[in-house]
């Protein structure tokens, strides 16, 4: 991966709204700053392994996080490696505050997202980017579009 320590290079308004931070406070920092002082536990190692391995291109993680104002929340993070010419150029991540989600709503969301990902895969494939569409991906549809349209 290009940058050491995977700093944020961009953030959308929803990320700022969920975390309470301003864009200029987070760009250039690794998202670890959102984790509680005692750390995120075993998920942190899983995230590191995902980012620095040749393994899957997409993964999901449930991470304890803390907003700028100190309130805790449970963050469902989807990460998708954007791979070009066999190398990870960027990692697109989407987060969802699932602190109040129910098991039923999470299951329904997963089913709908999986269906959308499969549909997009059928439309966008083939491309010069690695695109995988299976239930474990659970990546947002933006990642699939970015893999096809990323031009640098």
PDB file of N, CA and C in Angstrom, residues 43-115:
ATOM      1  N   UNK A  43     -10.036  -7.205  17.241  1.00  0.00           N
ATOM      2  CA  UNK A  43     -10.402  -6.766  15.897  1.00  0.00           C
ATOM      3  C   UNK A  43      -9.273  -5.944  15.264  1.00  0.00           C
ATOM      4  N   UNK A  44      -8.513  -5.271  16.069  1.00  0.00           N
ATOM      5  CA  UNK A  44      -7.409  -4.452  15.536  1.00  0.00           C
ATOM      6  C   UNK A  44      -6.398  -5.311  14.770  1.00  0.00           C
ATOM      7  N   UNK A  45      -6.064  -6.475  15.316  1.00  0.00           N
ATOM      8  CA  UNK A  45      -5.135  -7.386  14.632  1.00  0.00           C
ATOM      9  C   UNK A  45      -5.754  -7.908  13.333  1.00  0.00           C
ATOM     10  N   UNK A  46      -7.052  -8.228  13.372  1.00  0.00           N
ATOM     11  CA  UNK A  46      -7.735  -8.679  12.154  1.00  0.00           C
ATOM     12  C   UNK A  46      -7.700  -7.607  11.071  1.00  0.00           C
ATOM     13  N   UNK A  47      -7.901  -6.361  11.460  1.00  0.00           N
ATOM     14  CA  UNK A  47      -7.867  -5.256  10.490  1.00  0.00           C
ATOM     15  C   UNK A  47      -6.470  -5.111   9.901  1.00  0.00           C
ATOM     16  N   UNK A  48      -5.449  -5.180  10.744  1.00  0.00           N
ATOM     17  CA  UNK A  48      -4.070  -5.061  10.273  1.00  0.00           C
ATOM     18  C   UNK A  48      -3.746  -6.186   9.295  1.00  0.00           C
ATOM     19  N   UNK A  49      -4.132  -7.406   9.654  1.00  0.00           N
ATOM     20  CA  UNK A  49      -3.891  -8.551   8.768  1.00  0.00           C
ATOM     21  C   UNK A  49      -4.575  -8.350   7.431  1.00  0.00           C
ATOM     22  N   UNK A  50      -5.811  -7.890   7.455  1.00  0.00           N
ATOM     23  CA  UNK A  50      -6.538  -7.632   6.206  1.00  0.00           C
ATOM     24  C   UNK A  50      -5.799  -6.608   5.347  1.00  0.00           C
ATOM     25  N   UNK A  51      -5.389  -5.506   5.951  1.00  0.00           N
ATOM     26  CA  UNK A  51      -4.769  -4.426   5.194  1.00  0.00           C
ATOM     27  C   UNK A  51      -3.431  -4.809   4.583  1.00  0.00           C
ATOM     28  N   UNK A  52      -2.667  -5.657   5.270  1.00  0.00           N
ATOM     29  CA  UNK A  52      -1.307  -5.927   4.824  1.00  0.00           C
ATOM     30  C   UNK A  52      -1.095  -7.342   4.313  1.00  0.00           C
ATOM     31  N   UNK A  53      -2.169  -8.025   3.951  1.00  0.00           N
ATOM     32  CA  UNK A  53      -2.021  -9.377   3.424  1.00  0.00           C
ATOM     33  C   UNK A  53      -2.542  -9.444   1.993  1.00  0.00           C
ATOM     34  N   UNK A  54      -2.216 -10.523   1.350  1.00  0.00           N
ATOM     35  CA  UNK A  54      -2.694 -10.771  -0.009  1.00  0.00           C
ATOM     36  C   UNK A  54      -4.069 -11.423   0.000  1.00  0.00           C
ATOM     37  N   UNK A  55      -4.654 -11.568   1.159  1.00  0.00           N
ATOM     38  CA  UNK A  55      -5.925 -12.262   1.321  1.00  0.00           C
ATOM     39  C   UNK A  55      -7.089 -11.560   0.648  1.00  0.00           C
ATOM     40  N   UNK A  56      -8.243 -11.621   1.282  1.00  0.00           N
ATOM     41  CA  UNK A  56      -9.467 -11.094   0.674  1.00  0.00           C
ATOM     42  C   UNK A  56      -9.354  -9.617   0.315  1.00  0.00           C
ATOM     43  N   UNK A  57     -10.140  -9.216  -0.671  1.00  0.00           N
ATOM     44  CA  UNK A  57     -10.160  -7.815  -1.107  1.00  0.00           C
ATOM     45  C   UNK A  57     -11.169  -6.997  -0.305  1.00  0.00           C
ATOM     46  N   UNK A  58     -12.090  -7.679   0.369  1.00  0.00           N
ATOM     47  CA  UNK A  58     -13.146  -7.003   1.107  1.00  0.00           C
ATOM     48  C   UNK A  58     -13.353  -7.698   2.441  1.00  0.00           C
ATOM     49  N   UNK A  59     -13.652  -6.909   3.461  1.00  0.00           N
ATOM     50  CA  UNK A  59     -13.882  -7.489   4.782  1.00  0.00           C
ATOM     51  C   UNK A  59     -14.733  -6.532   5.599  1.00  0.00           C
ATOM     52  N   UNK A  60     -15.342  -7.060   6.627  1.00  0.00           N
ATOM     53  CA  UNK A  60     -16.130  -6.243   7.545  1.00  0.00           C
ATOM     54  C   UNK A  60     -15.631  -6.455   8.961  1.00  0.00           C
ATOM     55  N   UNK A  61     -15.755  -5.410   9.767  1.00  0.00           N
ATOM     56  CA  UNK A  61     -15.260  -5.450  11.133  1.00  0.00           C
ATOM     57  C   UNK A  61     -16.233  -4.705  12.049  1.00  0.00           C
ATOM     58  N   UNK A  62     -16.416  -5.204  13.251  1.00  0.00           N
ATOM     59  CA  UNK A  62     -17.182  -4.478  14.258  1.00  0.00           C
ATOM     60  C   UNK A  62     -16.166  -3.939  15.253  1.00  0.00           C
ATOM     61  N   UNK A  63     -16.136  -2.596  15.371  1.00  0.00           N
ATOM     62  CA  UNK A  63     -15.077  -1.929  16.113  1.00  0.00           C
ATOM     63  C   UNK A  63     -15.676  -0.977  17.157  1.00  0.00           C
ATOM     64  N   UNK A  64     -15.214  -1.060  18.393  1.00  0.00           N
ATOM     65  CA  UNK A  64     -15.636  -0.054  19.374  1.00  0.00           C
ATOM     66  C   UNK A  64     -14.951   1.269  19.047  1.00  0.00           C
ATOM     67  N   UNK A  65     -15.718   2.340  19.019  1.00  0.00           N
ATOM     68  CA  UNK A  65     -15.168   3.663  18.709  1.00  0.00           C
ATOM     69  C   UNK A  65     -15.703   4.700  19.685  1.00  0.00           C
ATOM     70  N   UNK A  66     -15.051   5.863  19.672  1.00  0.00           N
ATOM     71  CA  UNK A  66     -15.425   6.973  20.532  1.00  0.00           C
ATOM     72  C   UNK A  66     -15.508   8.232  19.675  1.00  0.00           C
ATOM     73  N   UNK A  67     -16.620   8.944  19.802  1.00  0.00           N
ATOM     74  CA  UNK A  67     -16.781  10.215  19.091  1.00  0.00           C
ATOM     75  C   UNK A  67     -15.910  11.304  19.736  1.00  0.00           C
ATOM     76  N   UNK A  68     -15.784  12.406  19.042  1.00  0.00           N
ATOM     77  CA  UNK A  68     -14.998  13.532  19.553  1.00  0.00           C
ATOM     78  C   UNK A  68     -15.505  13.984  20.916  1.00  0.00           C
ATOM     79  N   UNK A  69     -16.822  13.934  21.125  1.00  0.00           N
ATOM     80  CA  UNK A  69     -17.385  14.382  22.401  1.00  0.00           C
ATOM     81  C   UNK A  69     -17.248  13.344  23.514  1.00  0.00           C
ATOM     82  N   UNK A  70     -16.628  12.192  23.205  1.00  0.00           N
ATOM     83  CA  UNK A  70     -16.385  11.174  24.221  1.00  0.00           C
ATOM     84  C   UNK A  70     -17.428  10.073  24.290  1.00  0.00           C
ATOM     85  N   UNK A  71     -18.529  10.203  23.545  1.00  0.00           N
ATOM     86  CA  UNK A  71     -19.539   9.146  23.579  1.00  0.00           C
ATOM     87  C   UNK A  71     -19.062   7.945  22.762  1.00  0.00           C
ATOM     88  N   UNK A  72     -19.338   6.772  23.306  1.00  0.00           N
ATOM     89  CA  UNK A  72     -18.926   5.536  22.637  1.00  0.00           C
ATOM     90  C   UNK A  72     -19.989   5.090  21.652  1.00  0.00           C
ATOM     91  N   UNK A  73     -19.550   4.394  20.604  1.00  0.00           N
ATOM     92  CA  UNK A  73     -20.483   3.789  19.671  1.00  0.00           C
ATOM     93  C   UNK A  73     -19.847   2.544  19.075  1.00  0.00           C
ATOM     94  N   UNK A  74     -20.687   1.692  18.534  1.00  0.00           N
ATOM     95  CA  UNK A  74     -20.216   0.476  17.884  1.00  0.00           C
ATOM     96  C   UNK A  74     -20.240   0.745  16.385  1.00  0.00           C
ATOM     97  N   UNK A  75     -19.112   0.542  15.756  1.00  0.00           N
ATOM     98  CA  UNK A  75     -18.916   0.894  14.356  1.00  0.00           C
ATOM     99  C   UNK A  75     -18.793  -0.374  13.517  1.00  0.00           C
ATOM    100  N   UNK A  76     -19.651  -0.513  12.526  1.00  0.00           N
ATOM    101  CA  UNK A  76     -19.515  -1.586  11.550  1.00  0.00           C
ATOM    102  C   UNK A  76     -18.766  -1.002  10.368  1.00  0.00           C
ATOM    103  N   UNK A  77     -17.558  -1.505  10.123  1.00  0.00           N
ATOM    104  CA  UNK A  77     -16.684  -0.960   9.087  1.00  0.00           C
ATOM    105  C   UNK A  77     -16.551  -1.971   7.954  1.00  0.00           C
ATOM    106  N   UNK A  78     -16.847  -1.522   6.746  1.00  0.00           N
ATOM    107  CA  UNK A  78     -16.613  -2.315   5.540  1.00  0.00           C
ATOM    108  C   UNK A  78     -15.382  -1.738   4.863  1.00  0.00           C
ATOM    109  N   UNK A  79     -14.392  -2.575   4.581  1.00  0.00           N
ATOM    110  CA  UNK A  79     -13.187  -2.132   3.871  1.00  0.00           C
ATOM    111  C   UNK A  79     -13.073  -2.892   2.559  1.00  0.00           C
ATOM    112  N   UNK A  80     -12.741  -2.151   1.520  1.00  0.00           N
ATOM    113  CA  UNK A  80     -12.537  -2.739   0.202  1.00  0.00           C
ATOM    114  C   UNK A  80     -11.219  -2.243  -0.361  1.00  0.00           C
ATOM    115  N   UNK A  81     -10.336  -3.176  -0.681  1.00  0.00           N
ATOM    116  CA  UNK A  81      -9.065  -2.808  -1.298  1.00  0.00           C
ATOM    117  C   UNK A  81      -9.325  -2.480  -2.759  1.00  0.00           C
ATOM    118  N   UNK A  82      -8.803  -1.345  -3.201  1.00  0.00           N
ATOM    119  CA  UNK A  82      -8.874  -0.980  -4.601  1.00  0.00           C
ATOM    120  C   UNK A  82      -7.551  -1.406  -5.223  1.00  0.00           C
ATOM    121  N   UNK A  83      -7.623  -2.458  -6.023  1.00  0.00           N
ATOM    122  CA  UNK A  83      -6.438  -3.096  -6.560  1.00  0.00           C
ATOM    123  C   UNK A  83      -6.309  -2.780  -8.046  1.00  0.00           C
ATOM    124  N   UNK A  84      -5.145  -2.321  -8.428  1.00  0.00           N
ATOM    125  CA  UNK A  84      -4.854  -2.055  -9.834  1.00  0.00           C
ATOM    126  C   UNK A  84      -3.484  -2.644 -10.144  1.00  0.00           C
ATOM    127  N   UNK A  85      -3.418  -3.382 -11.228  1.00  0.00           N
ATOM    128  CA  UNK A  85      -2.165  -4.018 -11.636  1.00  0.00           C
ATOM    129  C   UNK A  85      -1.575  -4.863 -10.511  1.00  0.00           C
ATOM    130  N   UNK A  86      -2.454  -5.522  -9.750  1.00  0.00           N
ATOM    131  CA  UNK A  86      -2.013  -6.441  -8.715  1.00  0.00           C
ATOM    132  C   UNK A  86      -1.594  -5.810  -7.404  1.00  0.00           C
ATOM    133  N   UNK A  87      -1.681  -4.484  -7.272  1.00  0.00           N
ATOM    134  CA  UNK A  87      -1.270  -3.819  -6.049  1.00  0.00           C
ATOM    135  C   UNK A  87      -2.411  -3.008  -5.459  1.00  0.00           C
ATOM    136  N   UNK A  88      -2.509  -3.009  -4.133  1.00  0.00           N
ATOM    137  CA  UNK A  88      -3.520  -2.206  -3.460  1.00  0.00           C
ATOM    138  C   UNK A  88      -3.096  -0.746  -3.513  1.00  0.00           C
ATOM    139  N   UNK A  89      -3.923   0.075  -4.162  1.00  0.00           N
ATOM    140  CA  UNK A  89      -3.629   1.502  -4.276  1.00  0.00           C
ATOM    141  C   UNK A  89      -4.292   2.308  -3.172  1.00  0.00           C
ATOM    142  N   UNK A  90      -5.522   1.936  -2.849  1.00  0.00           N
ATOM    143  CA  UNK A  90      -6.300   2.615  -1.823  1.00  0.00           C
ATOM    144  C   UNK A  90      -7.151   1.589  -1.109  1.00  0.00           C
ATOM    145  N   UNK A  91      -7.650   1.977   0.039  1.00  0.00           N
ATOM    146  CA  UNK A  91      -8.647   1.180   0.747  1.00  0.00           C
ATOM    147  C   UNK A  91      -9.843   2.089   0.968  1.00  0.00           C
ATOM    148  N   UNK A  92     -10.972   1.681   0.418  1.00  0.00           N
ATOM    149  CA  UNK A  92     -12.206   2.433   0.595  1.00  0.00           C
ATOM    150  C   UNK A  92     -12.935   1.832   1.782  1.00  0.00           C
ATOM    151  N   UNK A  93     -13.264   2.659   2.750  1.00  0.00           N
ATOM    152  CA  UNK A  93     -13.944   2.159   3.943  1.00  0.00           C
ATOM    153  C   UNK A  93     -15.254   2.912   4.132  1.00  0.00           C
ATOM    154  N   UNK A  94     -16.264   2.179   4.546  1.00  0.00           N
ATOM    155  CA  UNK A  94     -17.554   2.766   4.895  1.00  0.00           C
ATOM    156  C   UNK A  94     -17.878   2.320   6.302  1.00  0.00           C
ATOM    157  N   UNK A  95     -18.454   3.227   7.064  1.00  0.00           N
ATOM    158  CA  UNK A  95     -18.779   2.879   8.442  1.00  0.00           C
ATOM    159  C   UNK A  95     -20.245   3.142   8.706  1.00  0.00           C
ATOM    160  N   UNK A  96     -20.757   2.344   9.639  1.00  0.00           N
ATOM    161  CA  UNK A  96     -22.152   2.454  10.031  1.00  0.00           C
ATOM    162  C   UNK A  96     -22.222   2.350  11.548  1.00  0.00           C
ATOM    163  N   UNK A  97     -22.871   3.309  12.176  1.00  0.00           N
ATOM    164  CA  UNK A  97     -23.082   3.262  13.619  1.00  0.00           C
ATOM    165  C   UNK A  97     -24.184   2.249  13.877  1.00  0.00           C
ATOM    166  N   UNK A  98     -23.806   1.104  14.449  1.00  0.00           N
ATOM    167  CA  UNK A  98     -24.782   0.040  14.685  1.00  0.00           C
ATOM    168  C   UNK A  98     -25.093  -0.111  16.166  1.00  0.00           C
ATOM    169  N   UNK A  99     -24.827   0.913  16.923  1.00  0.00           N
ATOM    170  CA  UNK A  99     -25.042   0.855  18.365  1.00  0.00           C
ATOM    171  C   UNK A  99     -26.461   0.450  18.723  1.00  0.00           C
ATOM    172  N   UNK A 100     -27.440   0.862  17.938  1.00  0.00           N
ATOM    173  CA  UNK A 100     -28.832   0.563  18.247  1.00  0.00           C
ATOM    174  C   UNK A 100     -29.465  -0.399  17.247  1.00  0.00           C
ATOM    175  N   UNK A 101     -28.673  -0.999  16.392  1.00  0.00           N
ATOM    176  CA  UNK A 101     -29.217  -1.916  15.388  1.00  0.00           C
ATOM    177  C   UNK A 101     -29.702  -3.198  16.048  1.00  0.00           C
ATOM    178  N   UNK A 102     -30.731  -3.756  15.479  1.00  0.00           N
ATOM    179  CA  UNK A 102     -31.214  -5.050  15.949  1.00  0.00           C
ATOM    180  C   UNK A 102     -30.656  -6.127  15.035  1.00  0.00           C
ATOM    181  N   UNK A 103     -30.656  -7.346  15.484  1.00  0.00           N
ATOM    182  CA  UNK A 103     -30.172  -8.456  14.659  1.00  0.00           C
ATOM    183  C   UNK A 103     -31.002  -8.564  13.384  1.00  0.00           C
ATOM    184  N   UNK A 104     -32.301  -8.366  13.492  1.00  0.00           N
ATOM    185  CA  UNK A 104     -33.171  -8.472  12.319  1.00  0.00           C
ATOM    186  C   UNK A 104     -32.848  -7.395  11.291  1.00  0.00           C
ATOM    187  N   UNK A 105     -32.622  -6.153  11.745  1.00  0.00           N
ATOM    188  CA  UNK A 105     -32.321  -5.088  10.791  1.00  0.00           C
ATOM    189  C   UNK A 105     -30.949  -5.296  10.161  1.00  0.00           C
ATOM    190  N   UNK A 106     -29.993  -5.777  10.921  1.00  0.00           N
ATOM    191  CA  UNK A 106     -28.660  -6.042  10.373  1.00  0.00           C
ATOM    192  C   UNK A 106     -28.712  -7.159   9.331  1.00  0.00           C
ATOM    193  N   UNK A 107     -29.496  -8.199   9.601  1.00  0.00           N
ATOM    194  CA  UNK A 107     -29.633  -9.310   8.651  1.00  0.00           C
ATOM    195  C   UNK A 107     -30.296  -8.834   7.372  1.00  0.00           C
ATOM    196  N   UNK A 108     -31.357  -8.053   7.485  1.00  0.00           N
ATOM    197  CA  UNK A 108     -32.059  -7.541   6.298  1.00  0.00           C
ATOM    198  C   UNK A 108     -31.133  -6.647   5.485  1.00  0.00           C
ATOM    199  N   UNK A 109     -30.397  -5.778   6.162  1.00  0.00           N
ATOM    200  CA  UNK A 109     -29.450  -4.907   5.470  1.00  0.00           C
ATOM    201  C   UNK A 109     -28.421  -5.738   4.714  1.00  0.00           C
ATOM    202  N   UNK A 110     -27.890  -6.767   5.357  1.00  0.00           N
ATOM    203  CA  UNK A 110     -26.880  -7.616   4.726  1.00  0.00           C
ATOM    204  C   UNK A 110     -27.448  -8.297   3.481  1.00  0.00           C
ATOM    205  N   UNK A 111     -28.675  -8.771   3.561  1.00  0.00           N
ATOM    206  CA  UNK A 111     -29.303  -9.425   2.409  1.00  0.00           C
ATOM    207  C   UNK A 111     -29.457  -8.454   1.241  1.00  0.00           C
ATOM    208  N   UNK A 112     -29.954  -7.258   1.524  1.00  0.00           N
ATOM    209  CA  UNK A 112     -30.153  -6.266   0.463  1.00  0.00           C
ATOM    210  C   UNK A 112     -28.830  -5.806  -0.131  1.00  0.00           C
ATOM    211  N   UNK A 113     -27.843  -5.576   0.716  1.00  0.00           N
ATOM    212  CA  UNK A 113     -26.542  -5.140   0.228  1.00  0.00           C
ATOM    213  C   UNK A 113     -25.898  -6.214  -0.632  1.00  0.00           C
ATOM    214  N   UNK A 114     -26.008  -7.459  -0.224  1.00  0.00           N
ATOM    215  CA  UNK A 114     -25.441  -8.564  -0.998  1.00  0.00           C
ATOM    216  C   UNK A 114     -26.085  -8.629  -2.374  1.00  0.00           C
ATOM    217  N   UNK A 115     -27.389  -8.486  -2.428  1.00  0.00           N
ATOM    218  CA  UNK A 115     -28.094  -8.503  -3.714  1.00  0.00           C
ATOM    219  C   UNK A 115     -27.593  -7.375  -4.614  1.00  0.00           C
TER     220      UNK A 115
END
